[in-house]
Amino acid sequence: MGKSKTRIILIYTGGTIGMVKDFKTNSLKAFNFKNLLDRIPELQLLECDIHTVSLKKPIDSSNMNPSYWLQIAEIIESNYQKFDGFVVLHGSDTMSYTASALSFMLDNLAKPVVFTGSQLPIGDLRTDAKENLITSIQVASMQDKGKPVVKEVCLYFEYKLYRGNRTTKLNAENFQAFASLNYPDLAESGVHLKVNHEYLFKPNLRKKFKVNKVLNENIAVVKLYPGITESVLKSIFETSNLKAVIIETYGAGNCTTESWFIDILKKYIFKGVHIINITQCAGGSVMMGHYETSSLLKKIGVISGKDITTEAAVGKLMFLLGQNIPAKTFKTIYEKPLRGEMN
Ligand code: ASP
């Protein structure tokens, strides 16, 4: 008996990949998913069964929010047993945020979820969409002895497969739009698809797949800059119902040592607001206490985001706040890698 074909589901959320030019306004907007498949007859040549599902109203990913994350997670949940792999077509602007959030929402994931999109629409002569889509489907179809090779949420773009929650969109123009500066590539596509097996996430296969659906959006992200004022910082912390703040500090986690700054942080930590220190550098890690300019943060109980990206820090925070973790253990849990998102 011949080997049965792998079953892949394509989840179309929107993004440039499926956009067309509105000639009245001269801007790109999302269009019907059916047209997308008509434009890639090559998909018929792949040795897998491809099914498609689309958000009711595809979006530019700049309109992405946690309610869409939930819709994507629920599509995966309801098709989890029926399919071997999942490919999510998504705008590149916020793809790293969605891939990161999904990595936390999909608990004990044992199948591939590959995010991809493109810089040019699929109908464009010089499009990058076809290669991105075809190789993403191949990644999602990869099997070894009847079991998926990739068992995590990843992102494929311009010949590289990355761990989704390690990526950042670094370039708005180049085909190579994404980077994973703190974690090696999971695979590279050339003449062969070269998988770096040692870097793939190894989930506990005895645990049952489940979707974490509760996310708490009562957070803020603050990027430090020389000249940030006390009133700006105060107004952010005074936001009603605020549960946590991610601070993008300088370099290895450093900030001003001015007393007003530390006092605000101290006051809100005392009130139960979690504060996470991540670096605004694209690569490298927070090391609180390495410089004098970060040792006070460590002393007052700021959480170290280590080498996490902003995108993953946001997803992890909304997820953990949704888990009702006791205040005492929140710091310890946040500082632990849950899905390979930090070292
Ligand atoms: N604005 C688009 C989006 O994120 C850009 C893209 O798809 O690359 O939906």
mmCIF file of C-alpha atoms and ligand atoms in Angstrom:
data_model
loop_
_atom_site.group_PDB
_atom_site.id
_atom_site.type_symbol
_atom_site.label_atom_id
_atom_site.label_comp_id
_atom_site.label_asym_id
_atom_site.label_seq_id
_atom_site.Cartn_x
_atom_site.Cartn_y
_atom_site.Cartn_z
ATOM 1 C CA MET A 1 0.000 0.000 0.000
ATOM 2 C CA GLY A 2 1.355 3.452 -0.959
ATOM 3 C CA LYS A 3 2.162 6.060 1.667
ATOM 4 C CA SER A 4 -0.882 8.217 2.362
ATOM 5 C CA LYS A 5 -0.554 11.919 1.593
ATOM 6 C CA THR A 6 0.013 14.360 4.426
ATOM 7 C CA ARG A 7 -2.925 16.622 5.136
ATOM 8 C CA ILE A 8 -2.247 20.331 5.410
ATOM 9 C CA ILE A 9 -4.618 23.125 6.260
ATOM 10 C CA LEU A 10 -3.901 26.658 5.025
ATOM 11 C CA ILE A 11 -5.341 29.333 7.265
ATOM 12 C CA TYR A 12 -5.605 32.651 5.463
ATOM 13 C CA THR A 13 -5.763 35.712 7.703
ATOM 14 C CA GLY A 14 -4.813 38.406 5.183
ATOM 15 C CA GLY A 15 -1.626 40.367 4.534
ATOM 16 C CA THR A 16 0.190 41.482 1.390
ATOM 17 C CA ILE A 17 0.397 37.912 0.096
ATOM 18 C CA GLY A 18 -3.269 38.004 -0.853
ATOM 19 C CA MET A 19 -3.681 41.706 -1.572
ATOM 20 C CA VAL A 20 -4.538 43.560 -4.749
ATOM 21 C CA LYS A 21 -4.184 47.192 -5.681
ATOM 22 C CA ASP A 22 -7.268 49.341 -5.333
ATOM 23 C CA PHE A 23 -6.883 51.504 -8.412
ATOM 24 C CA LYS A 24 -9.093 54.228 -6.992
ATOM 25 C CA THR A 25 -6.951 54.820 -3.923
ATOM 26 C CA ASN A 26 -3.698 53.270 -5.203
ATOM 27 C CA SER A 27 -3.265 51.359 -1.929
ATOM 28 C CA LEU A 28 -3.073 47.599 -1.249
ATOM 29 C CA LYS A 29 -6.039 45.877 0.388
ATOM 30 C CA ALA A 30 -6.932 42.269 1.264
ATOM 31 C CA PHE A 31 -9.032 40.306 -1.217
ATOM 32 C CA ASN A 32 -10.893 37.042 -1.466
ATOM 33 C CA PHE A 33 -8.842 33.945 -0.565
ATOM 34 C CA LYS A 34 -10.251 31.877 -3.399
ATOM 35 C CA ASN A 35 -8.408 34.090 -5.881
ATOM 36 C CA LEU A 36 -5.182 33.364 -4.023
ATOM 37 C CA LEU A 37 -5.343 29.647 -4.786
ATOM 38 C CA ASP A 38 -6.216 30.303 -8.427
ATOM 39 C CA ARG A 39 -2.983 32.206 -8.685
ATOM 40 C CA ILE A 40 -0.769 29.312 -7.548
ATOM 41 C CA PRO A 41 -1.456 26.271 -9.725
ATOM 42 C CA GLU A 42 1.930 24.914 -8.482
ATOM 43 C CA LEU A 43 0.186 23.885 -5.273
ATOM 44 C CA GLN A 44 -1.399 20.982 -7.158
ATOM 45 C CA LEU A 45 2.094 19.542 -7.682
ATOM 46 C CA LEU A 46 2.820 19.136 -3.968
ATOM 47 C CA GLU A 47 2.413 15.656 -2.565
ATOM 48 C CA CYS A 48 -0.098 16.601 0.074
ATOM 49 C CA ASP A 49 -3.780 17.260 0.432
ATOM 50 C CA ILE A 50 -4.288 20.965 0.979
ATOM 51 C CA HIS A 51 -7.427 22.305 2.561
ATOM 52 C CA THR A 52 -8.090 25.966 3.047
ATOM 53 C CA VAL A 53 -9.912 28.111 5.532
ATOM 54 C CA SER A 54 -10.048 31.864 5.712
ATOM 55 C CA LEU A 55 -10.981 34.462 8.314
ATOM 56 C CA LYS A 56 -14.410 35.814 7.400
ATOM 57 C CA LYS A 57 -12.885 39.164 6.628
ATOM 58 C CA PRO A 58 -9.125 38.955 5.883
ATOM 59 C CA ILE A 59 -7.154 41.807 7.406
ATOM 60 C CA ASP A 60 -4.003 43.795 7.036
ATOM 61 C CA SER A 61 -2.053 42.480 10.001
ATOM 62 C CA SER A 62 -1.732 45.987 11.429
ATOM 63 C CA ASN A 63 -5.323 45.379 12.569
ATOM 64 C CA MET A 64 -4.329 42.160 14.356
ATOM 65 C CA ASN A 65 -5.369 41.775 17.997
ATOM 66 C CA PRO A 66 -5.837 38.988 20.585
ATOM 67 C CA SER A 67 -9.372 38.209 19.410
ATOM 68 C CA TYR A 68 -7.926 37.222 16.019
ATOM 69 C CA TRP A 69 -5.209 35.169 17.797
ATOM 70 C CA LEU A 70 -8.023 33.295 19.451
ATOM 71 C CA GLN A 71 -9.791 32.719 16.126
ATOM 72 C CA ILE A 72 -6.592 31.268 14.629
ATOM 73 C CA ALA A 73 -6.013 29.084 17.715
ATOM 74 C CA GLU A 74 -9.578 27.801 17.552
ATOM 75 C CA ILE A 75 -9.248 26.912 13.862
ATOM 76 C CA ILE A 76 -6.125 24.895 14.758
ATOM 77 C CA GLU A 77 -7.894 23.311 17.731
ATOM 78 C CA SER A 78 -10.909 22.172 15.745
ATOM 79 C CA ASN A 79 -8.727 20.746 12.963
ATOM 80 C CA TYR A 80 -5.915 19.385 15.141
ATOM 81 C CA GLN A 81 -6.727 15.689 14.785
ATOM 82 C CA LYS A 82 -7.655 15.888 11.105
ATOM 83 C CA PHE A 83 -4.465 17.504 9.799
ATOM 84 C CA ASP A 84 -0.732 16.794 9.950
ATOM 85 C CA GLY A 85 0.369 20.398 9.620
ATOM 86 C CA PHE A 86 -0.902 23.984 9.679
ATOM 87 C CA VAL A 87 0.233 26.914 7.526
ATOM 88 C CA VAL A 88 -0.935 30.362 8.551
ATOM 89 C CA LEU A 89 -0.849 33.076 5.893
ATOM 90 C CA HIS A 90 -0.411 36.355 7.715
ATOM 91 C CA GLY A 91 0.702 39.909 7.039
ATOM 92 C CA SER A 92 4.342 40.384 7.857
ATOM 93 C CA ASP A 93 3.861 43.531 9.974
ATOM 94 C CA THR A 94 2.663 41.734 13.092
ATOM 95 C CA MET A 95 3.452 38.146 12.159
ATOM 96 C CA SER A 96 6.060 37.790 14.922
ATOM 97 C CA TYR A 97 3.517 38.919 17.528
ATOM 98 C CA THR A 98 0.927 36.393 16.376
ATOM 99 C CA ALA A 99 3.449 33.548 16.054
ATOM 100 C CA SER A 100 4.733 34.333 19.558
ATOM 101 C CA ALA A 101 1.280 34.527 21.128
ATOM 102 C CA LEU A 102 0.182 31.317 19.425
ATOM 103 C CA SER A 103 3.280 29.520 20.725
ATOM 104 C CA PHE A 104 1.992 30.160 24.266
ATOM 105 C CA MET A 105 -1.658 29.522 23.489
ATOM 106 C CA LEU A 106 -1.035 26.134 21.874
ATOM 107 C CA ASP A 107 -0.062 23.953 24.803
ATOM 108 C CA ASN A 108 1.781 20.651 24.129
ATOM 109 C CA LEU A 109 1.748 21.286 20.404
ATOM 110 C CA ALA A 110 3.114 18.206 18.629
ATOM 111 C CA LYS A 111 2.527 19.299 15.011
ATOM 112 C CA PRO A 112 3.974 22.063 12.822
ATOM 113 C CA VAL A 113 2.324 25.484 12.713
ATOM 114 C CA VAL A 114 4.163 27.524 10.066
ATOM 115 C CA PHE A 115 3.516 31.252 9.665
ATOM 116 C CA THR A 116 4.341 32.853 6.363
ATOM 117 C CA GLY A 117 3.444 35.780 4.128
ATOM 118 C CA SER A 118 5.255 37.959 1.639
ATOM 119 C CA GLN A 119 6.563 41.413 0.869
ATOM 120 C CA LEU A 120 4.933 41.504 -2.578
ATOM 121 C CA PRO A 121 1.421 40.304 -3.481
ATOM 122 C CA ILE A 122 1.170 36.838 -5.000
ATOM 123 C CA GLY A 123 0.058 38.295 -8.346
ATOM 124 C CA ASP A 124 3.131 40.509 -8.652
ATOM 125 C CA LEU A 125 5.656 39.435 -11.272
ATOM 126 C CA ARG A 126 8.563 39.563 -8.816
ATOM 127 C CA THR A 127 6.636 38.128 -5.901
ATOM 128 C CA ASP A 128 8.334 36.343 -3.002
ATOM 129 C CA ALA A 129 4.986 34.784 -2.054
ATOM 130 C CA LYS A 130 5.193 31.580 -4.062
ATOM 131 C CA GLU A 131 8.488 30.338 -2.624
ATOM 132 C CA ASN A 132 7.428 31.303 0.893
ATOM 133 C CA LEU A 133 4.109 29.499 0.574
ATOM 134 C CA ILE A 134 5.343 26.368 -1.197
ATOM 135 C CA THR A 135 8.273 25.788 1.170
ATOM 136 C CA SER A 136 6.074 26.494 4.206
ATOM 137 C CA ILE A 137 3.727 23.747 3.037
ATOM 138 C CA GLN A 138 6.711 21.439 2.571
ATOM 139 C CA VAL A 139 7.945 22.206 6.092
ATOM 140 C CA ALA A 140 4.480 21.522 7.488
ATOM 141 C CA SER A 141 4.408 18.205 5.580
ATOM 142 C CA MET A 142 7.817 16.926 6.730
ATOM 143 C CA GLN A 143 7.471 13.573 8.452
ATOM 144 C CA ASP A 144 9.859 11.043 9.918
ATOM 145 C CA LYS A 145 8.482 7.533 10.430
ATOM 146 C CA GLY A 146 4.963 8.889 10.143
ATOM 147 C CA LYS A 147 5.516 11.627 12.757
ATOM 148 C CA PRO A 148 5.895 15.372 12.120
ATOM 149 C CA VAL A 149 9.508 16.591 12.146
ATOM 150 C CA VAL A 150 8.612 20.096 13.357
ATOM 151 C CA LYS A 151 6.530 20.285 16.521
ATOM 152 C CA GLU A 152 6.320 23.974 17.245
ATOM 153 C CA VAL A 153 5.125 27.353 15.984
ATOM 154 C CA CYS A 154 7.611 28.632 13.440
ATOM 155 C CA LEU A 155 7.920 31.326 10.795
ATOM 156 C CA TYR A 156 9.192 30.781 7.261
ATOM 157 C CA PHE A 157 10.346 33.712 5.153
ATOM 158 C CA GLU A 158 12.894 34.112 2.366
ATOM 159 C CA TYR A 159 14.598 30.698 2.538
ATOM 160 C CA LYS A 160 14.738 30.511 6.333
ATOM 161 C CA LEU A 161 12.694 28.739 8.949
ATOM 162 C CA TYR A 162 12.799 30.352 12.367
ATOM 163 C CA ARG A 163 11.284 29.606 15.764
ATOM 164 C CA GLY A 164 8.272 31.950 15.657
ATOM 165 C CA ASN A 165 8.687 33.396 19.128
ATOM 166 C CA ARG A 166 12.314 34.324 18.412
ATOM 167 C CA THR A 167 11.577 36.461 15.369
ATOM 168 C CA THR A 168 11.312 40.179 14.745
ATOM 169 C CA LYS A 169 10.426 42.025 11.582
ATOM 170 C CA LEU A 170 13.570 44.004 10.897
ATOM 171 C CA ASN A 171 13.081 45.256 7.370
ATOM 172 C CA ALA A 172 10.050 46.772 5.677
ATOM 173 C CA GLU A 173 11.545 46.505 2.212
ATOM 174 C CA ASN A 174 13.900 43.543 1.817
ATOM 175 C CA PHE A 175 12.567 40.106 0.968
ATOM 176 C CA GLN A 176 14.540 38.979 4.002
ATOM 177 C CA ALA A 177 12.224 40.834 6.368
ATOM 178 C CA PHE A 178 12.699 38.773 9.528
ATOM 179 C CA ALA A 179 15.554 37.850 11.805
ATOM 180 C CA SER A 180 16.054 35.636 14.808
ATOM 181 C CA LEU A 181 19.064 37.184 16.444
ATOM 182 C CA ASN A 182 19.089 35.179 19.650
ATOM 183 C CA TYR A 183 18.337 31.705 18.294
ATOM 184 C CA PRO A 184 19.699 29.745 15.324
ATOM 185 C CA ASP A 185 17.612 29.101 12.211
ATOM 186 C CA LEU A 186 15.582 25.893 12.376
ATOM 187 C CA ALA A 187 16.069 25.184 8.686
ATOM 188 C CA GLU A 188 17.420 26.722 5.519
ATOM 189 C CA SER A 189 16.067 26.216 2.045
ATOM 190 C CA GLY A 190 18.525 25.915 -0.825
ATOM 191 C CA VAL A 191 18.821 23.093 -3.306
ATOM 192 C CA HIS A 192 17.841 20.959 -0.302
ATOM 193 C CA LEU A 193 15.789 21.857 2.717
ATOM 194 C CA LYS A 194 18.430 21.594 5.437
ATOM 195 C CA VAL A 195 16.869 21.087 8.858
ATOM 196 C CA ASN A 196 18.908 21.851 11.969
ATOM 197 C CA HIS A 197 17.368 19.062 14.022
ATOM 198 C CA GLU A 198 19.310 19.917 17.171
ATOM 199 C CA TYR A 199 17.533 23.300 17.422
ATOM 200 C CA LEU A 200 13.973 22.059 17.001
ATOM 201 C CA PHE A 201 11.694 22.291 20.034
ATOM 202 C CA LYS A 202 11.107 18.962 21.734
ATOM 203 C CA PRO A 203 7.698 18.977 23.442
ATOM 204 C CA ASN A 204 6.612 16.415 25.975
ATOM 205 C CA LEU A 205 4.666 14.081 23.704
ATOM 206 C CA ARG A 206 2.869 12.375 26.572
ATOM 207 C CA LYS A 207 0.942 15.531 27.360
ATOM 208 C CA LYS A 208 -2.327 16.281 25.623
ATOM 209 C CA PHE A 209 -2.669 19.205 23.220
ATOM 210 C CA LYS A 210 -4.848 22.007 24.536
ATOM 211 C CA VAL A 211 -5.515 25.641 23.749
ATOM 212 C CA ASN A 212 -5.080 28.353 26.378
ATOM 213 C CA LYS A 213 -7.834 30.781 25.519
ATOM 214 C CA VAL A 214 -7.626 33.348 28.275
ATOM 215 C CA LEU A 215 -5.390 36.316 27.553
ATOM 216 C CA ASN A 216 -5.173 39.430 29.680
ATOM 217 C CA GLU A 217 -4.557 42.566 27.635
ATOM 218 C CA ASN A 218 -4.080 44.947 30.565
ATOM 219 C CA ILE A 219 -0.444 45.586 29.862
ATOM 220 C CA ALA A 220 1.742 48.371 28.485
ATOM 221 C CA VAL A 221 5.065 48.494 26.663
ATOM 222 C CA VAL A 222 7.344 51.447 27.377
ATOM 223 C CA LYS A 223 10.433 52.169 25.362
ATOM 224 C CA LEU A 224 12.992 54.230 27.268
ATOM 225 C CA TYR A 225 14.609 57.192 25.571
ATOM 226 C CA PRO A 226 16.909 59.882 26.890
ATOM 227 C CA GLY A 227 14.579 62.618 28.085
ATOM 228 C CA ILE A 228 11.575 60.509 29.072
ATOM 229 C CA THR A 229 9.707 62.540 31.676
ATOM 230 C CA GLU A 230 8.249 61.632 35.021
ATOM 231 C CA SER A 231 4.773 62.735 33.903
ATOM 232 C CA VAL A 232 4.823 60.489 30.831
ATOM 233 C CA LEU A 233 5.905 57.457 32.853
ATOM 234 C CA LYS A 234 3.412 58.241 35.625
ATOM 235 C CA SER A 235 0.517 58.562 33.221
ATOM 236 C CA ILE A 236 1.247 55.111 31.811
ATOM 237 C CA PHE A 237 1.401 53.513 35.258
ATOM 238 C CA GLU A 238 -1.817 55.285 36.285
ATOM 239 C CA THR A 239 -3.764 53.428 33.550
ATOM 240 C CA SER A 240 -6.731 51.787 35.222
ATOM 241 C CA ASN A 241 -6.603 48.034 35.684
ATOM 242 C CA LEU A 242 -2.975 47.838 34.550
ATOM 243 C CA LYS A 243 -1.478 44.471 35.489
ATOM 244 C CA ALA A 244 2.008 44.580 34.001
ATOM 245 C CA VAL A 245 4.471 46.773 32.129
ATOM 246 C CA ILE A 246 7.232 45.703 29.777
ATOM 247 C CA ILE A 247 10.080 48.213 29.793
ATOM 248 C CA GLU A 248 12.423 48.235 26.821
ATOM 249 C CA THR A 249 15.625 49.383 28.470
ATOM 250 C CA TYR A 250 19.026 50.144 26.991
ATOM 251 C CA GLY A 251 21.717 47.574 26.185
ATOM 252 C CA ALA A 252 22.012 44.802 28.736
ATOM 253 C CA GLY A 253 18.960 46.033 30.670
ATOM 254 C CA ASN A 254 20.133 49.450 31.809
ATOM 255 C CA CYS A 255 18.113 52.534 32.706
ATOM 256 C CA THR A 256 18.468 55.937 34.270
ATOM 257 C CA THR A 257 19.282 55.854 37.981
ATOM 258 C CA GLU A 258 17.322 59.084 38.635
ATOM 259 C CA SER A 259 15.306 58.605 41.785
ATOM 260 C CA TRP A 260 11.890 59.591 40.308
ATOM 261 C CA PHE A 261 12.219 56.750 37.798
ATOM 262 C CA ILE A 262 13.113 54.042 40.290
ATOM 263 C CA ASP A 263 10.518 55.364 42.766
ATOM 264 C CA ILE A 264 7.657 55.007 40.255
ATOM 265 C CA LEU A 265 8.696 51.433 39.463
ATOM 266 C CA LYS A 266 9.067 50.575 43.141
ATOM 267 C CA LYS A 267 5.660 52.039 44.012
ATOM 268 C CA TYR A 268 3.842 50.009 41.352
ATOM 269 C CA ILE A 269 5.702 46.767 42.055
ATOM 270 C CA PHE A 270 4.555 47.198 45.652
ATOM 271 C CA LYS A 271 0.983 47.617 44.367
ATOM 272 C CA GLY A 272 1.287 44.299 42.505
ATOM 273 C CA VAL A 273 2.070 45.479 38.961
ATOM 274 C CA HIS A 274 4.605 43.172 37.275
ATOM 275 C CA ILE A 275 7.458 44.966 35.550
ATOM 276 C CA ILE A 276 9.502 43.153 32.925
ATOM 277 C CA ASN A 277 12.875 44.373 31.772
ATOM 278 C CA ILE A 278 13.713 43.614 28.145
ATOM 279 C CA THR A 279 16.352 45.192 25.962
ATOM 280 C CA GLN A 280 15.539 47.524 23.091
ATOM 281 C CA CYS A 281 18.546 46.030 21.245
ATOM 282 C CA ALA A 282 17.523 43.567 18.535
ATOM 283 C CA GLY A 283 19.991 40.964 19.818
ATOM 284 C CA GLY A 284 21.556 40.057 23.166
ATOM 285 C CA SER A 285 20.233 39.725 26.674
ATOM 286 C CA VAL A 286 19.279 41.651 29.777
ATOM 287 C CA MET A 287 21.747 41.057 32.605
ATOM 288 C CA MET A 288 20.433 42.942 35.599
ATOM 289 C CA GLY A 289 23.209 43.842 38.001
ATOM 290 C CA HIS A 290 25.922 43.745 35.346
ATOM 291 C CA TYR A 291 26.056 47.567 35.361
ATOM 292 C CA GLU A 292 25.280 49.900 38.218
ATOM 293 C CA THR A 293 22.467 51.287 36.005
ATOM 294 C CA SER A 294 20.515 48.055 36.292
ATOM 295 C CA SER A 295 21.320 46.825 39.778
ATOM 296 C CA LEU A 296 18.535 48.905 41.365
ATOM 297 C CA LEU A 297 16.006 47.278 39.033
ATOM 298 C CA LYS A 298 17.118 43.878 40.263
ATOM 299 C CA LYS A 299 16.914 45.009 43.865
ATOM 300 C CA ILE A 300 13.305 46.261 43.624
ATOM 301 C CA GLY A 301 12.058 43.022 42.044
ATOM 302 C CA VAL A 302 11.883 43.801 38.338
ATOM 303 C CA ILE A 303 11.476 40.624 36.251
ATOM 304 C CA SER A 304 14.254 39.814 33.789
ATOM 305 C CA GLY A 305 13.069 39.191 30.235
ATOM 306 C CA LYS A 306 16.591 37.924 29.462
ATOM 307 C CA ASP A 307 16.951 37.626 25.667
ATOM 308 C CA ILE A 308 13.225 37.564 24.830
ATOM 309 C CA THR A 309 11.934 39.691 21.927
ATOM 310 C CA THR A 310 9.333 42.392 22.542
ATOM 311 C CA GLU A 311 6.877 40.356 20.474
ATOM 312 C CA ALA A 312 7.322 37.243 22.606
ATOM 313 C CA ALA A 313 7.400 39.279 25.836
ATOM 314 C CA VAL A 314 3.917 40.636 24.988
ATOM 315 C CA GLY A 315 2.450 37.204 24.141
ATOM 316 C CA LYS A 316 3.991 35.533 27.185
ATOM 317 C CA LEU A 317 2.748 38.292 29.469
ATOM 318 C CA MET A 318 -0.859 38.251 28.205
ATOM 319 C CA PHE A 319 -0.822 34.447 28.442
ATOM 320 C CA LEU A 320 0.641 34.224 31.954
ATOM 321 C CA LEU A 321 -1.639 36.990 33.273
ATOM 322 C CA GLY A 322 -4.532 34.938 31.947
ATOM 323 C CA GLN A 323 -3.402 31.932 33.982
ATOM 324 C CA ASN A 324 -4.092 33.476 37.397
ATOM 325 C CA ILE A 325 -0.622 32.665 38.668
ATOM 326 C CA PRO A 326 -0.070 33.655 42.306
ATOM 327 C CA ALA A 327 1.806 36.977 42.564
ATOM 328 C CA LYS A 328 4.610 35.308 44.529
ATOM 329 C CA THR A 329 5.535 32.881 41.754
ATOM 330 C CA PHE A 330 4.868 35.086 38.715
ATOM 331 C CA LYS A 331 8.469 36.319 38.478
ATOM 332 C CA THR A 332 9.949 32.811 38.655
ATOM 333 C CA ILE A 333 7.583 31.523 35.985
ATOM 334 C CA TYR A 334 8.072 34.497 33.647
ATOM 335 C CA GLU A 335 11.856 34.091 33.871
ATOM 336 C CA LYS A 336 11.642 30.428 32.809
ATOM 337 C CA PRO A 337 11.601 29.440 29.116
ATOM 338 C CA LEU A 338 8.187 27.910 28.359
ATOM 339 C CA ARG A 339 8.329 27.463 24.566
ATOM 340 C CA GLY A 340 11.985 28.048 23.804
ATOM 341 C CA GLU A 341 11.387 31.801 23.732
ATOM 342 C CA MET A 342 14.378 32.637 25.952
ATOM 343 C CA ASN A 343 17.666 31.040 26.906
HETATM 344 N N1 ASP B 1 0.709 45.600 5.909
HETATM 345 C C1 ASP B 1 0.891 44.213 5.515
HETATM 346 C C2 ASP B 1 0.373 43.336 6.647
HETATM 347 O O1 ASP B 1 1.051 43.175 7.613
HETATM 348 C C3 ASP B 1 2.307 43.932 5.201
HETATM 349 C C4 ASP B 1 2.616 42.509 4.766
HETATM 350 O O2 ASP B 1 1.785 41.644 4.671
HETATM 351 O O3 ASP B 1 3.795 42.252 4.525
HETATM 352 O O4 ASP B 1 -0.714 42.840 6.563
#
